[in-house]
Every structure is written in structure tokens, then in C-alpha cells.
Coordinates of C-alpha atoms in Angstrom, one line a residue:
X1 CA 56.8 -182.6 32.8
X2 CA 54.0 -181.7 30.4
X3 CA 51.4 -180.0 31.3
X4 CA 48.4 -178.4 28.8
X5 CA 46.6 -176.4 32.0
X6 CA 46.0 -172.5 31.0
X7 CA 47.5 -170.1 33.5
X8 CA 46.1 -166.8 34.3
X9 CA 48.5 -164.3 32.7
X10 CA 51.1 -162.9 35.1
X11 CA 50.7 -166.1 37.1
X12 CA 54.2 -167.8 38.8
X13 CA 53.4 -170.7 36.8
X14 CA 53.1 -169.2 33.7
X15 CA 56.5 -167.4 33.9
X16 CA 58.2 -171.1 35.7
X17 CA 57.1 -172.8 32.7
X18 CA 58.4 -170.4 30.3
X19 CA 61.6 -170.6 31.6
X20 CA 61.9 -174.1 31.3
X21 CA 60.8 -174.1 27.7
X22 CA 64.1 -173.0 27.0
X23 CA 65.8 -174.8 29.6
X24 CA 69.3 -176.4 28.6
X25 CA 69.6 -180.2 29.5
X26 CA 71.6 -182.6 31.1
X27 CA 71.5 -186.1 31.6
X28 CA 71.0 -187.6 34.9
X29 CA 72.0 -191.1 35.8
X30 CA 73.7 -193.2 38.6
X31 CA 77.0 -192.0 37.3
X32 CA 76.1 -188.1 37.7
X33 CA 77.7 -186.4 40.5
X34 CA 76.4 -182.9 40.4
X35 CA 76.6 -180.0 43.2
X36 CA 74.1 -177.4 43.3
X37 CA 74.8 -174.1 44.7
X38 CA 73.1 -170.7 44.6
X39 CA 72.8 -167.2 46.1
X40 CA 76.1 -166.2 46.5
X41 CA 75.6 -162.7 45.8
X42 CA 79.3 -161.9 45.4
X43 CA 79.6 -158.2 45.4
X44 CA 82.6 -155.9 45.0
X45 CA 84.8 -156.7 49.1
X46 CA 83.6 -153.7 50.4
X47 CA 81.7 -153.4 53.7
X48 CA 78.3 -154.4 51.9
X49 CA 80.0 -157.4 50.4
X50 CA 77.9 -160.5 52.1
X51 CA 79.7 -163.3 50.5
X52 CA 82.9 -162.1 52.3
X53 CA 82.4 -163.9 55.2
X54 CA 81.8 -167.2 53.6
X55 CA 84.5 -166.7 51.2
X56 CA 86.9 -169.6 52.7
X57 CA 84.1 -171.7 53.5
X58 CA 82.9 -171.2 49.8
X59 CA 86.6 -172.0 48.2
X60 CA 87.1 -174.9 50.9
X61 CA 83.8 -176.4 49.4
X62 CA 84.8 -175.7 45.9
X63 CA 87.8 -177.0 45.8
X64 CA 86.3 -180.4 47.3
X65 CA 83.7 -180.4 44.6
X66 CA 85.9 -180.1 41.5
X67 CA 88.6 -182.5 43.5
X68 CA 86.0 -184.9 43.8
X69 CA 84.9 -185.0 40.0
X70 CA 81.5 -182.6 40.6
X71 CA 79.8 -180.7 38.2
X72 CA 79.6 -177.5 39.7
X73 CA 75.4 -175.6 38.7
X74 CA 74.7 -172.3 40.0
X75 CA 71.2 -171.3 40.8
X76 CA 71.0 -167.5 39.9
X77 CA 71.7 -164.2 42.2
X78 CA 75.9 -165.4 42.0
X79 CA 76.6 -161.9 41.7
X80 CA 75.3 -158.7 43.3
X81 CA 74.5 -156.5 40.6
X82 CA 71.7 -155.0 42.7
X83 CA 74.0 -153.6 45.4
X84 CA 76.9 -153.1 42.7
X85 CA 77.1 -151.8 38.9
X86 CA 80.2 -153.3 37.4
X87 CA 80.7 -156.6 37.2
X88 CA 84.1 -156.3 35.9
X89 CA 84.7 -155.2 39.8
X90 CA 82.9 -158.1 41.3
X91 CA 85.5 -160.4 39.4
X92 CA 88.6 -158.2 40.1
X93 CA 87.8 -158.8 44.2
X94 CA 87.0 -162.7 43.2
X95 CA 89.9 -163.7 41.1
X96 CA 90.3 -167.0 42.8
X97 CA 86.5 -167.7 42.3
X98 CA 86.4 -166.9 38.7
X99 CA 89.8 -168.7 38.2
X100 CA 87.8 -171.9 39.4
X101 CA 85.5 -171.1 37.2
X102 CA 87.6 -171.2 34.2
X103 CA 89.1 -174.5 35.0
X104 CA 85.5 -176.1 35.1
X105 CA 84.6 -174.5 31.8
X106 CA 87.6 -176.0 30.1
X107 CA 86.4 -179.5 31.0
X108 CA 82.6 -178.6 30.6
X109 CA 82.1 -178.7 34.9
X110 CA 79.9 -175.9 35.3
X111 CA 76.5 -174.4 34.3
X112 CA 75.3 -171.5 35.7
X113 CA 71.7 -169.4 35.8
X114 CA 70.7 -165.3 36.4
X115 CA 68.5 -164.9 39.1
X116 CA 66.7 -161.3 40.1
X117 CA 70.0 -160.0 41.8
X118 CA 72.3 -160.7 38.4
X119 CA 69.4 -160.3 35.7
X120 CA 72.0 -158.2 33.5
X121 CA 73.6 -161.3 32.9
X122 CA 70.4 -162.2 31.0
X123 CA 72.7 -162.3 27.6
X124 CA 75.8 -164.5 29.2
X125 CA 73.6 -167.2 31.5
X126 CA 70.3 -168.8 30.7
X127 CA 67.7 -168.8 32.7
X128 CA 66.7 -172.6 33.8
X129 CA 68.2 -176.3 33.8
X130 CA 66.6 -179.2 33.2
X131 CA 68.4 -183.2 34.2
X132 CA 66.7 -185.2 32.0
X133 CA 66.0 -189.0 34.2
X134 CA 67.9 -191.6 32.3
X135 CA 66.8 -194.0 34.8
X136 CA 63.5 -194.3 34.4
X137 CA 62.6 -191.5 37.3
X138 CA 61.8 -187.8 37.3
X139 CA 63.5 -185.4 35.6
X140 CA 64.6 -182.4 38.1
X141 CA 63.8 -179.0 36.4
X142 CA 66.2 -176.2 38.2
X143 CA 65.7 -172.5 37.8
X144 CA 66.7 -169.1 40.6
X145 CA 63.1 -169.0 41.6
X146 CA 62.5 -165.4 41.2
X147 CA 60.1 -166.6 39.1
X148 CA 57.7 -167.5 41.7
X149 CA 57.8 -164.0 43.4
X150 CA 56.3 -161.3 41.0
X151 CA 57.7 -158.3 42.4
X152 CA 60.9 -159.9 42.0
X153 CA 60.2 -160.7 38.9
X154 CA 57.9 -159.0 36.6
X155 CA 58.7 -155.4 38.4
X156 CA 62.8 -156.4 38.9
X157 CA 63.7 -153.3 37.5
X158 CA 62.0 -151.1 40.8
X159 CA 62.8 -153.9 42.9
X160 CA 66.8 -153.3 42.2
X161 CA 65.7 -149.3 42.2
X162 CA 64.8 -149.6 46.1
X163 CA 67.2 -152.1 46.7
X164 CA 70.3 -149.8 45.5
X165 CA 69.5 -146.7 46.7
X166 CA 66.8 -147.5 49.6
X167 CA 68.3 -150.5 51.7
X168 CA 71.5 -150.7 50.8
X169 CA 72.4 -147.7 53.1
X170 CA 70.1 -149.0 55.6
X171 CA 71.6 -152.9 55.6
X172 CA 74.6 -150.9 57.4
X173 CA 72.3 -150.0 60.3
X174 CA 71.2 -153.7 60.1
X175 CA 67.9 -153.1 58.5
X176 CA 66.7 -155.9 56.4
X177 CA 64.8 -155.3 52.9
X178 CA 60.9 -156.3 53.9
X179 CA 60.6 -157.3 50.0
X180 CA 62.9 -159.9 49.7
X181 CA 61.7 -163.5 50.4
X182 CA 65.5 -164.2 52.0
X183 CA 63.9 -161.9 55.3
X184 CA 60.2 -162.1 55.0
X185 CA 58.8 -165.6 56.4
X186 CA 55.1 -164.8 55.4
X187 CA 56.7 -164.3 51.8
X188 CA 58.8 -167.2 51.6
X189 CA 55.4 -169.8 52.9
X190 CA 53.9 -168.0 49.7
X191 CA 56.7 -168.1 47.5
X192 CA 56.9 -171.7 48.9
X193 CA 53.4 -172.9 47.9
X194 CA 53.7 -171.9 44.1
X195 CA 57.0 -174.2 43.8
X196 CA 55.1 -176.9 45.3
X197 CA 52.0 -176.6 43.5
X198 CA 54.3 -176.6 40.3
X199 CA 55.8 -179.7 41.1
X200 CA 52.3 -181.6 42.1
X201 CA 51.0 -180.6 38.8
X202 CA 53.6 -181.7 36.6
X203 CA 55.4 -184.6 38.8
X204 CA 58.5 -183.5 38.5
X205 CA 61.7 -182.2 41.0
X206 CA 61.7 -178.0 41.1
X207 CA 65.0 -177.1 42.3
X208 CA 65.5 -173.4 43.2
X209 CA 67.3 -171.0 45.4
X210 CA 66.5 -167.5 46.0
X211 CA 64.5 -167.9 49.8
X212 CA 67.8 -168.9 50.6
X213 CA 66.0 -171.4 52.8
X214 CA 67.7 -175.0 52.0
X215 CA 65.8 -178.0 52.1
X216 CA 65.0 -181.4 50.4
X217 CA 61.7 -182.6 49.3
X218 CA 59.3 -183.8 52.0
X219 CA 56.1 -184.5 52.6
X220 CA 54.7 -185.7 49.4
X221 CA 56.4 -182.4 48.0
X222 CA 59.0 -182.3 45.2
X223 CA 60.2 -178.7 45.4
X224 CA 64.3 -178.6 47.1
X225 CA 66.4 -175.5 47.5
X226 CA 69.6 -175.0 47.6
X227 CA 70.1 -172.3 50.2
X228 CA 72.8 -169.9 50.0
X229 CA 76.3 -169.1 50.1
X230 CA 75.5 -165.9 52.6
X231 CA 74.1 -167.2 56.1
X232 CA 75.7 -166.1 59.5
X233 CA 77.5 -169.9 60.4
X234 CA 78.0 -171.5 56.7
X235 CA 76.8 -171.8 53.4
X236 CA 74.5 -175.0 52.1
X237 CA 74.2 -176.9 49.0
X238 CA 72.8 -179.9 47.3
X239 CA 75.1 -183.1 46.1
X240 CA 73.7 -185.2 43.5
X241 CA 75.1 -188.7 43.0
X242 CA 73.7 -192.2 43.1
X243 CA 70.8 -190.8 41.9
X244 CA 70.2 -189.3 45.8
X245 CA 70.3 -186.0 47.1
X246 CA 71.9 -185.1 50.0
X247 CA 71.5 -181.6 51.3
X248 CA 74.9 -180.5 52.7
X249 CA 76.4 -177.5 55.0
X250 CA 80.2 -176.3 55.2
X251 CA 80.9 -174.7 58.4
X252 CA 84.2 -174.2 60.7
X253 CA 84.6 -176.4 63.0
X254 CA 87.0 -177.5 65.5
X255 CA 89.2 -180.2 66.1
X256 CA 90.1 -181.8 69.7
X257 CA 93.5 -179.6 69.8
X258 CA 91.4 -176.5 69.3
X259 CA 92.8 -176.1 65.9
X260 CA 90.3 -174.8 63.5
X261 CA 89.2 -176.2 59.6
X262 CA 86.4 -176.5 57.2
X263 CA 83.6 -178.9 57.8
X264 CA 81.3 -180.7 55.5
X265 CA 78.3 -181.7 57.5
X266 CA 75.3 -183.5 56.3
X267 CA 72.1 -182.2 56.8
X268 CA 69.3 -183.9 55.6
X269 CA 69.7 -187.5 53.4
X270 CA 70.9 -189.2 51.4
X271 CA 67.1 -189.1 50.2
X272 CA 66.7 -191.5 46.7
X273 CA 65.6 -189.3 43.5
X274 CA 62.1 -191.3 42.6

């Protein structure tokens, strides 16, 4: 993924690449099985709490992953420290969550990134990934993807300000922040078209998250995203093994006697990592 071009300062490619200068790497080969998630934004189970509502579809799809012999990677914004101040209460109202969480560190399972929404994790969590192609393909660099969107990024810190005490109180009466790329579609075709011209200039996979729009590269593109763990139905994700990518959703669904459960439906793929 080298690349000698000069960036205008400030630019989203400036700030990509220096995140992935001190990326932490992986190896990725036909034995990998990997699972990306991201933007979970797990807040403190009150009313503003988004992840709530996904929260059995979340554990459902855990527990399969780390049953199954996944490496669990979280792209950034896993906890709402935007909305919330103490992450100490954002565990207390996830203890099964973080309980996973402990079970994959002991067997070296999971790796997990800040985004904007959980930047004061900046010390505990780096801020990219990078799974190194032992097969002879590209690597596939993976970072939040706030990098890409400069208020988001650069002015974070009056982003969260308007955030906390601005929209908050107006998400109740179902107002959605105009800022974020999650709810702004002009925004997200923007922050779309920096990944992608990453990728085309340094032939390499760009995984991300923070649109929370999921999808697989297409199109001549390399950019994928993960989605998130906080849409209306379900919550999306990206499986890695084979050396494919298959873009995934777990949803409820129901069975011929009516009786409800947890569904893993494939989305897009499997599409082969080149």
C-alpha cells in the first residue's frame, strides 16, 4: 500500500494514511476466519441508548462468532461517549457484552479501534488495523472512517459539544443530527468518494464503518463497510474466511409455527479477496 503522493494538509488522505502508519497487523490467509463489526454505540440503557434494541440480535451474533472459532474486530464508535460521560456506566448496563469480551482477550479473539463517538478511548484502542495478504493478494487496511469526514475529525471535540447538548435532547422528538454521515446521504456520497479514491491510489481493501452504510466492494472499487450494530430491523457485519468476504445481516425472523429466533442472512457474496 505505498504511496509517495503529497497530500494537501488537512486532506482525508493525509489523516487515513497516518493512521495506518501505526496500524497493528494481522496475518490474513485461507485459514483466517475474521468477523468485522462496527458502530455499536453502546450507551448507558437509558431511553437514548440505541444499541438496546439490537442487543439480542448483537449477543445472538456474538455468540455464533466466537462458537464458530471467529476473531471478533471492531471498527470504532463501540461505545457512546458522545451521548454519555462515563464509560464505567456503559459497561455496568453491558456486562454480558464486556464478559464476551474478556473471554476473546484470553485467547487473543479480538481487536478493537476508537472511532469519533469513543475518541476518549484514544489511550486503550488504537486507531487502525491492517491484514497483511499472505496469499499473494491485497492486504485489507481497516480503520472507523472518521477520518474521511473533517468535521468529525479534525473539529471532534465541537462535533461531540453539539452532539451532547444540542441533539441529544432533540433525537427524543426524532430529530436526526444533520452533521453526521449515518443521516446525511449528500455526506455519506462525499465521505464515500475519499475511501474510494484511497483505495484506487494505493490498490489496497479500505474497510470502514462509521456511515453505517454496509456494503462490499463493487464496481472496480475496493472500499467495504461494515454497517452497524444500530439500524431499525438488524445489525450487519462482514465475515472473512476463505479468503472471501461475505457481507452478513442478523435479523428476527420467523419460523413456520410462528415461533420467533435469530437469523443470519446473507446479503451480498461470498465475493473472493483479489
Amino acid at each position: 500500500m505505498e504511496n509517495k503522493k503529497r497530500y494537501p494538509p488537512f486532506s482525508c488522505q493525509m489523516r487515513i494514511d497516518k493512521a495506518l502508519s501505526e496500524a497493528v497487523h494481522l496475518p490474513l490467509n485461507s485459514c483466517s476466519r475474521y468477523i468485522i463489526i462496527s458502530d455499536c454505540h453502546r450507551g448507558e440503557g437509558g431511553a437514548n441508548d440505541n444499541f438496546l434494541r439490537n442487543q439480542h440480535l448483537y449477543m445472538a451474533a456474538l455468540n455464533y462468532y466466537i462458537a464458530h472459532g471467529f476473531t471478533y474486530f471492531e471498527l470504532g464508535d463501540g461505545e457512546e461517549l458522545w451521548e454519555n460521560r462515563h464509560l464505567s456506566r456503559i459497561e455496568e448496563s453491558h456486562q454480558d457484552v464486556y464478559c464476551r469480551f474478556e473471554t476473546l482477550q484470553k485467547q487473543c479473539r479480538i481487536y478493537r479501534i476508537y472511532g469519533n463517538h469513543n475518541m476518549e478511548m484514544k489511550g486503550m484502542l488504537g486507531e487502525a488495523m491492517i491484514l497483511d495478504n499472505c496469499e499473494g493478494g491485497r492486504d485489507i487496511c481497516m480503520i472507523h472512517g472518521h477520518q474521511a469526514d473533517f468535521f468529525n475529525s479534525v473539529c471532534w471535540k465541537l462535533s461531540r459539544f453539539l452532539v451532547r447538548y444540542f441533539w441529544k435532547p432533540l433525537e427524543r422528538f426524532g430529530v436526526s443530527d444533520p452533521t453526521s454521515a449515518a443521516w446525511n446521504y449528500k455526506k455519506t456520497l462525499k465521505y464515500e468518494k475519499c475511501l474510494d479514491n484511497w483505495t484506487k491510489e494505493h490498490d489496497c481493501y479500505l474497510a470502514a464503518g462509521h456511515s453505517h452504510r454496509p456494503r462490499l466492494p463493487a464496481d472496480g472499487s475496493l472500499y467495504l463497510n461494515a454497517g452497524s450494530c444500530v439500524h431499525p430491523y438488524g445489525i450487519t457485519g462482514i465475515e472473512i474466511t476463505d479468503m472471501q468476504l461475505t457481507l452478513v445481516k442478523w435479523k428476527m425472523a420467523t419460523r413456520p409455527d410462528l415461533s420467533l429466533f435469530v437469523a443470519r442472512e446473507v446479503l451480498i457474496g461470498p465475493v473472493g479477496i483479489t
